[in-house]
Amino acid sequence: MKYLFETNEQCAEFGRAAALLRVWLGQRMVQHIGNQQLMAPRISGFALTMVLAWLVRSVNSGGVTGARLSSSMDAHQLFKGAIEFLAAHDFNHGALQFGTDADMAAFGSQPGAVLVDPSASVNVLAGVQTWELDALRLHAQQTALDLNHHSANHFSRVFLSAALTDVTAKYDHVFRLDIDLAPFLAARFGSDMNVTVRAAELEHGHPVVAVQHRIAQLLSTALARQTRLVAVHAGADASFDDRIKATRRHVFVVGVVTSADAQRLVDLGPSPDAQPQDAAQFRTLWGDRAELRRFRDGSIRLATVWGANAMPLEQRAQIVPRMLAFLLRRHFGVRAQPELLHADDLSTADSARPSEALGDVTAESAGRLFSLSTRIVEFASTRDLSESDVDRVTFEAAIAGFDQLQREVKALEEKLPLRVLALHAVAPGLRYASLAPPKPLALAQGRGDDAYVEPLHVLVEFTTSNKWPDDIAALHKVKSAFLLRLAECYAAAHPSTHVDVSSRFFGYGAQDGLLTGASSMQLAGADDFDYERDSFVDIRHVSSGLTFRLSVLCEPEGALLAHKAQEMVRAGLSAQADALQCAHRRWMRTTQWRAMHHRQILDLCQRHHPAASLAIRLLKRWLSRHMLLGQAVGVPDETAELLAARVFTDPWNGLAVPGSAYAGFVRCLQLLAEWRWAEDMCVVDFAAAGSADNEDSARVASARRVWTTTDGLSADAYATLQTAFDAAIQRKDVRGALRIVTAEDPNAEWWGTVSPVLTRRLQS
């Protein structure tokens, strides 16, 4: 305390900076799940105050190179410098000391991290577990990136975020482990006391802490590639005062933050020839799961295989939970749900268990493992499919069918009036965002449980031409003629394919060939035009079994509608002008905005964040269960997708990017409930999707010691969006409505806003 007092005298803002660090730590280390409080962490605000003093005072660093903070800095600068040091320094591998008087060899023989106080006699970090320091570093990395981000004031997410203390929202996977401590404590009270176990218990000071450390060490070692953090929280009630209570069960909460390799099908291990000791440890961890394999580079290594290349995205997301359940079954005799521990995994885990394994798998008192993240993902699954059909009904199969259709249509170019420039998919089922993967029509009819299979909407864009008519009605007839010709050519090239040419206005199956709605002939031919009534071609694709609905994307049509609207304005015909402007907006929404939105969501789900697809589907399922999904009843599909994209492109509440659909869905609900829609702008920055992976950002920033990101919206672009939002508030266009903007849609006019009444209902 004397040393801290002297530091406070030398640095005027030291006390305030230390207070900020304590508040920051309290927001992240005090944990609860629901109403249940978990055991308090062993890392304290005093330890961070000592770290800050170590940075401020010019002392010997003990061989560790670290940033030094000037005593003339203000509290914010000191706090920021301390956070950046915590983000870059690994306490588990780099000991710190004040001065040079400490016997570091003696402290190094103790387990855990080392921070020797100025008296050279006390380790300030004694008793702090490895995973707690890893969690501290992970939080510091996220905070360092937030503090250096130019887009907004991050005070609330750094100091006021309540989500950081809720285990259900903090981790990608959450498990409840109900374990029997009797096998571990048997040596403590038995006649043949196990000296090693007893020594471990004494070292940690409590039997629950000793078991907690053993679980965390096992999982962190085995899942080092798949996870960035494995946190094991113990329940707050840990009183073992007598022998009877010592045999009671105890509940641990295991939280996992996944890495970019979480969905890899093969976990590579060491080579038995080059690393015999590591290979023996790998076999002890995984048992018969560890296989000796030869890889393409010629190396022979141990590996564990968790699926085939054709494994669907939903099953890939469960690889880490399966691995964790397997390890706990093998080493602790824990029972798990059938969704977590498959039959083949169960038999493999029970065979040749290691001698130091705890628990009897056949006993009634065996521990139990429950996964909330696994059970909640089941709500997005398709339940009416047999096991043999699951592999056929996937988004990948639908996208592959669309790619084949595109090649087939392009092959007809010589028979069409204009060359086909591109086919633009705009259906949610072709961007991993529909409630369920598109189902082949033959499969649906075979089961007889689908009265209607929604076709997948595709826009056909032809090369430009100056021969398009200048009249709206005539242009519609030319578009219909193009579709008729396309249908004839495709049917001739693929005789087994069923092709229907129809109109949305007349209904399915119109055969007269005049596919322009009668109402579109009135008022100069366009005032009542609705693109949704336009003509289309339905192609029942043979190879994929899907139905694709093709419409013509005609660029001159949009310019013609805008020009006609201006003519009506100049003529003073306000009713016709409003109708034409509305028609132009509908045309833009259907052909331009929806196509751009499709590309953005597809890029997000396919390239950057695979978990975003299942999170979007869970959110849509939740909205549909409340009968609030859809343009007509509440939240448009595109708005729901933007809401989920916001969570993945710009993590909210000081949390990292979600690594699982469960975490993404929970944070979407938090965003809905806690965002101040009437006061704060909610922006989706798709340009930052590639850099939103904090794992890569933290790794690069740690190496360079520069905690900033360059991707995403610039400061000027963000200021432009904020100006537009402030103007909307002045016009009273916001009023608490759910309003999501993007760089391309600064006024949130593409999909509209959700009404304030419905927004309050969603928040409740």
PDB file of C-alpha atoms in Angstrom, residues 180-181 189 239 304 307 420 544 554 597:
ATOM      1  CA  ASP A 180     -20.192 -35.756  -8.565  1.00  0.00           C
ATOM      2  CA  LEU A 181     -17.181 -34.761  -6.437  1.00  0.00           C
ATOM      3  CA  PHE A 189     -11.072 -39.428   3.362  1.00  0.00           C
ATOM      4  CA  SER A 239     -19.298 -24.871   1.418  1.00  0.00           C
ATOM      5  CA  THR A 304      -9.371 -36.961 -34.877  1.00  0.00           C
ATOM      6  CA  GLY A 307     -17.345 -35.696 -40.100  1.00  0.00           C
ATOM      7  CA  VAL A 420     -27.829 -12.898 -71.156  1.00  0.00           C
ATOM      8  CA  SER A 544     -31.904 -30.072 -58.250  1.00  0.00           C
ATOM      9  CA  CYS A 554     -34.649  -4.132 -67.471  1.00  0.00           C
ATOM     10  CA  HIS A 597     -28.742  -6.828 -50.129  1.00  0.00           C
TER      11      HIS A 597
END
